[in-house]
């Protein structure tokens, strides 16, 4: 029987790569980066054979011509390599990935999408860069739609994590770590694609429609729009969210609607779906907070936490 041996949730921000030197709050920035180092060490200590990597996609692998709620990579996986994150082919635990897809579909609980040639971006490669660097661990990439409405409900994400937990247990010979990348609160200058307002928003929607084979052509202006955004970090919400995780009560987040989550955590906070999938896969065991640093220069509440199910039982 395979087992899930560790869970990690960690924020990501490409500004951490591209604007490190311009970051004025270096002490806080280093403290968050050290937390990622601690999380990487925990993966090593867990003896994990594979990593289920739950992340978002920022319109570099998925486009408005097709947006599944959940997609698992079951073959090739290629990272786009934008903003200093790793690029190119990534190792995939194909047998485990296909087992999870088969089990979810056969169970009737999820008609999950799959890809034999999955394109990922910093929504997952940021975690590969900081949490899996040099570890030679294959991944099972799971992409959750957190940006193109309608989004899967938070409760559905919790159900998926619970179903994955059961599916992994039905596999042989693996120690699996689950990594969630994204959140905490932040707001990106991204529109509801169904109702763009103004020139910038219309440009973003056009990029999301037409960028499948030429996303880099849109990136210069897209980066300008993002860099011009005002930070919107809700430290009170982030603290609340982390306390829920620490108390083993992350399932409370499943009760949040998309509208309520956006109101309290911003549209970037929709990435917390990845944390909820991870927490559910770990049976909502209590988490250990590694760091929380609100980083306005990176537009994001940067948090990191881990769940060690064996430690939680002590």
PDB file of N, CA, C and O in Angstrom, residues 130-162:
ATOM      1  N   UNK A 130      12.190  25.645  -5.838  1.00  0.00           N
ATOM      2  CA  UNK A 130      12.600  25.870  -4.449  1.00  0.00           C
ATOM      3  C   UNK A 130      12.413  24.659  -3.540  1.00  0.00           C
ATOM      4  O   UNK A 130      13.098  24.540  -2.526  1.00  0.00           O
ATOM      5  N   UNK A 131      11.481  23.774  -3.873  1.00  0.00           N
ATOM      6  CA  UNK A 131      11.203  22.653  -2.981  1.00  0.00           C
ATOM      7  C   UNK A 131      11.769  21.329  -3.480  1.00  0.00           C
ATOM      8  O   UNK A 131      12.001  20.412  -2.677  1.00  0.00           O
ATOM      9  N   UNK A 132      11.980  21.212  -4.778  1.00  0.00           N
ATOM     10  CA  UNK A 132      12.426  19.931  -5.335  1.00  0.00           C
ATOM     11  C   UNK A 132      13.785  20.026  -5.993  1.00  0.00           C
ATOM     12  O   UNK A 132      14.262  19.055  -6.585  1.00  0.00           O
ATOM     13  N   UNK A 133      14.436  21.159  -5.884  1.00  0.00           N
ATOM     14  CA  UNK A 133      15.721  21.357  -6.550  1.00  0.00           C
ATOM     15  C   UNK A 133      16.733  20.290  -6.131  1.00  0.00           C
ATOM     16  O   UNK A 133      17.022  20.128  -4.948  1.00  0.00           O
ATOM     17  N   UNK A 134      17.237  19.556  -7.121  1.00  0.00           N
ATOM     18  CA  UNK A 134      18.278  18.574  -6.866  1.00  0.00           C
ATOM     19  C   UNK A 134      17.809  17.282  -6.240  1.00  0.00           C
ATOM     20  O   UNK A 134      18.633  16.435  -5.903  1.00  0.00           O
ATOM     21  N   UNK A 135      16.502  17.090  -6.058  1.00  0.00           N
ATOM     22  CA  UNK A 135      16.017  15.908  -5.352  1.00  0.00           C
ATOM     23  C   UNK A 135      15.734  14.724  -6.267  1.00  0.00           C
ATOM     24  O   UNK A 135      15.532  13.612  -5.793  1.00  0.00           O
ATOM     25  N   UNK A 136      15.667  14.930  -7.562  1.00  0.00           N
ATOM     26  CA  UNK A 136      15.455  13.839  -8.510  1.00  0.00           C
ATOM     27  C   UNK A 136      14.199  13.040  -8.157  1.00  0.00           C
ATOM     28  O   UNK A 136      14.225  11.816  -8.113  1.00  0.00           O
ATOM     29  N   UNK A 137      13.116  13.755  -7.855  1.00  0.00           N
ATOM     30  CA  UNK A 137      11.851  13.117  -7.528  1.00  0.00           C
ATOM     31  C   UNK A 137      10.864  13.338  -8.670  1.00  0.00           C
ATOM     32  O   UNK A 137      10.649  14.473  -9.097  1.00  0.00           O
ATOM     33  N   UNK A 138      10.247  12.268  -9.157  1.00  0.00           N
ATOM     34  CA  UNK A 138       9.215  12.461 -10.184  1.00  0.00           C
ATOM     35  C   UNK A 138       7.969  13.083  -9.573  1.00  0.00           C
ATOM     36  O   UNK A 138       7.694  12.911  -8.382  1.00  0.00           O
ATOM     37  N   UNK A 139       7.230  13.776 -10.401  1.00  0.00           N
ATOM     38  CA  UNK A 139       6.024  14.448  -9.934  1.00  0.00           C
ATOM     39  C   UNK A 139       4.789  13.847 -10.586  1.00  0.00           C
ATOM     40  O   UNK A 139       4.866  13.207 -11.640  1.00  0.00           O
ATOM     41  N   UNK A 140       3.670  14.057  -9.908  1.00  0.00           N
ATOM     42  CA  UNK A 140       2.359  13.861 -10.526  1.00  0.00           C
ATOM     43  C   UNK A 140       1.737  15.254 -10.544  1.00  0.00           C
ATOM     44  O   UNK A 140       1.286  15.745  -9.504  1.00  0.00           O
ATOM     45  N   UNK A 141       1.743  15.948 -11.679  1.00  0.00           N
ATOM     46  CA  UNK A 141       1.238  17.313 -11.712  1.00  0.00           C
ATOM     47  C   UNK A 141      -0.284  17.347 -11.787  1.00  0.00           C
ATOM     48  O   UNK A 141      -0.888  16.692 -12.630  1.00  0.00           O
ATOM     49  N   UNK A 142      -0.879  18.102 -10.889  1.00  0.00           N
ATOM     50  CA  UNK A 142      -2.331  18.307 -10.874  1.00  0.00           C
ATOM     51  C   UNK A 142      -2.591  19.805 -10.995  1.00  0.00           C
ATOM     52  O   UNK A 142      -2.177  20.585 -10.129  1.00  0.00           O
ATOM     53  N   UNK A 143      -3.243  20.196 -12.077  1.00  0.00           N
ATOM     54  CA  UNK A 143      -3.549  21.608 -12.308  1.00  0.00           C
ATOM     55  C   UNK A 143      -5.009  21.873 -11.946  1.00  0.00           C
ATOM     56  O   UNK A 143      -5.911  21.172 -12.429  1.00  0.00           O
ATOM     57  N   UNK A 144      -5.223  22.867 -11.103  1.00  0.00           N
ATOM     58  CA  UNK A 144      -6.564  23.262 -10.683  1.00  0.00           C
ATOM     59  C   UNK A 144      -6.879  24.611 -11.325  1.00  0.00           C
ATOM     60  O   UNK A 144      -6.057  25.541 -11.277  1.00  0.00           O
ATOM     61  N   UNK A 145      -8.045  24.708 -11.935  1.00  0.00           N
ATOM     62  CA  UNK A 145      -8.462  25.980 -12.519  1.00  0.00           C
ATOM     63  C   UNK A 145      -8.845  26.953 -11.412  1.00  0.00           C
ATOM     64  O   UNK A 145      -9.857  26.762 -10.736  1.00  0.00           O
ATOM     65  N   UNK A 146      -8.049  27.986 -11.235  1.00  0.00           N
ATOM     66  CA  UNK A 146      -8.336  28.962 -10.179  1.00  0.00           C
ATOM     67  C   UNK A 146      -8.528  30.364 -10.743  1.00  0.00           C
ATOM     68  O   UNK A 146      -8.726  31.312  -9.973  1.00  0.00           O
ATOM     69  N   UNK A 147      -8.480  30.517 -12.058  1.00  0.00           N
ATOM     70  CA  UNK A 147      -8.522  31.864 -12.621  1.00  0.00           C
ATOM     71  C   UNK A 147      -9.635  32.115 -13.636  1.00  0.00           C
ATOM     72  O   UNK A 147     -10.060  33.248 -13.801  1.00  0.00           O
ATOM     73  N   UNK A 148     -10.070  31.098 -14.381  1.00  0.00           N
ATOM     74  CA  UNK A 148     -11.068  31.317 -15.428  1.00  0.00           C
ATOM     75  C   UNK A 148     -12.423  30.837 -14.943  1.00  0.00           C
ATOM     76  O   UNK A 148     -12.706  29.643 -14.950  1.00  0.00           O
ATOM     77  N   UNK A 149     -13.244  31.759 -14.513  1.00  0.00           N
ATOM     78  CA  UNK A 149     -14.569  31.399 -13.983  1.00  0.00           C
ATOM     79  C   UNK A 149     -15.424  30.749 -15.072  1.00  0.00           C
ATOM     80  O   UNK A 149     -15.285  31.095 -16.250  1.00  0.00           O
ATOM     81  N   UNK A 150     -16.309  29.821 -14.663  1.00  0.00           N
ATOM     82  CA  UNK A 150     -16.588  29.388 -13.297  1.00  0.00           C
ATOM     83  C   UNK A 150     -15.517  28.431 -12.773  1.00  0.00           C
ATOM     84  O   UNK A 150     -15.041  27.567 -13.508  1.00  0.00           O
ATOM     85  N   UNK A 151     -15.167  28.621 -11.504  1.00  0.00           N
ATOM     86  CA  UNK A 151     -14.135  27.812 -10.868  1.00  0.00           C
ATOM     87  C   UNK A 151     -14.776  26.623 -10.150  1.00  0.00           C
ATOM     88  O   UNK A 151     -15.934  26.697  -9.713  1.00  0.00           O
ATOM     89  N   UNK A 152     -14.041  25.526 -10.003  1.00  0.00           N
ATOM     90  CA  UNK A 152     -14.572  24.441  -9.171  1.00  0.00           C
ATOM     91  C   UNK A 152     -14.790  24.948  -7.752  1.00  0.00           C
ATOM     92  O   UNK A 152     -14.015  25.767  -7.261  1.00  0.00           O
ATOM     93  N   UNK A 153     -15.840  24.489  -7.114  1.00  0.00           N
ATOM     94  CA  UNK A 153     -16.126  24.973  -5.765  1.00  0.00           C
ATOM     95  C   UNK A 153     -15.039  24.517  -4.800  1.00  0.00           C
ATOM     96  O   UNK A 153     -14.344  23.523  -5.041  1.00  0.00           O
ATOM     97  N   UNK A 154     -14.920  25.249  -3.707  1.00  0.00           N
ATOM     98  CA  UNK A 154     -13.955  24.849  -2.685  1.00  0.00           C
ATOM     99  C   UNK A 154     -14.305  23.465  -2.131  1.00  0.00           C
ATOM    100  O   UNK A 154     -13.418  22.640  -1.872  1.00  0.00           O
ATOM    101  N   UNK A 155     -15.600  23.203  -1.990  1.00  0.00           N
ATOM    102  CA  UNK A 155     -15.999  21.891  -1.471  1.00  0.00           C
ATOM    103  C   UNK A 155     -15.597  20.786  -2.439  1.00  0.00           C
ATOM    104  O   UNK A 155     -15.169  19.699  -2.007  1.00  0.00           O
ATOM    105  N   UNK A 156     -15.714  21.054  -3.745  1.00  0.00           N
ATOM    106  CA  UNK A 156     -15.320  20.058  -4.731  1.00  0.00           C
ATOM    107  C   UNK A 156     -13.804  19.793  -4.647  1.00  0.00           C
ATOM    108  O   UNK A 156     -13.355  18.666  -4.835  1.00  0.00           O
ATOM    109  N   UNK A 157     -13.042  20.833  -4.364  1.00  0.00           N
ATOM    110  CA  UNK A 157     -11.593  20.656  -4.208  1.00  0.00           C
ATOM    111  C   UNK A 157     -11.280  19.780  -2.994  1.00  0.00           C
ATOM    112  O   UNK A 157     -10.378  18.931  -3.037  1.00  0.00           O
ATOM    113  N   UNK A 158     -12.028  19.999  -1.929  1.00  0.00           N
ATOM    114  CA  UNK A 158     -11.846  19.157  -0.740  1.00  0.00           C
ATOM    115  C   UNK A 158     -12.183  17.706  -1.056  1.00  0.00           C
ATOM    116  O   UNK A 158     -11.455  16.778  -0.674  1.00  0.00           O
ATOM    117  N   UNK A 159     -13.276  17.516  -1.785  1.00  0.00           N
ATOM    118  CA  UNK A 159     -13.664  16.151  -2.170  1.00  0.00           C
ATOM    119  C   UNK A 159     -12.588  15.501  -3.034  1.00  0.00           C
ATOM    120  O   UNK A 159     -12.307  14.301  -2.897  1.00  0.00           O
ATOM    121  N   UNK A 160     -11.977  16.284  -3.926  1.00  0.00           N
ATOM    122  CA  UNK A 160     -10.925  15.730  -4.785  1.00  0.00           C
ATOM    123  C   UNK A 160      -9.730  15.280  -3.945  1.00  0.00           C
ATOM    124  O   UNK A 160      -9.189  14.186  -4.164  1.00  0.00           O
ATOM    125  N   UNK A 161      -9.327  16.111  -2.991  1.00  0.00           N
ATOM    126  CA  UNK A 161      -8.211  15.719  -2.132  1.00  0.00           C
ATOM    127  C   UNK A 161      -8.507  14.435  -1.373  1.00  0.00           C
ATOM    128  O   UNK A 161      -7.641  13.557  -1.234  1.00  0.00           O
ATOM    129  N   UNK A 162      -9.745  14.324  -0.898  1.00  0.00           N
ATOM    130  CA  UNK A 162     -10.132  13.109  -0.161  1.00  0.00           C
ATOM    131  C   UNK A 162     -10.127  11.894  -1.081  1.00  0.00           C
ATOM    132  O   UNK A 162      -9.691  10.797  -0.695  1.00  0.00           O
TER     133      UNK A 162
END
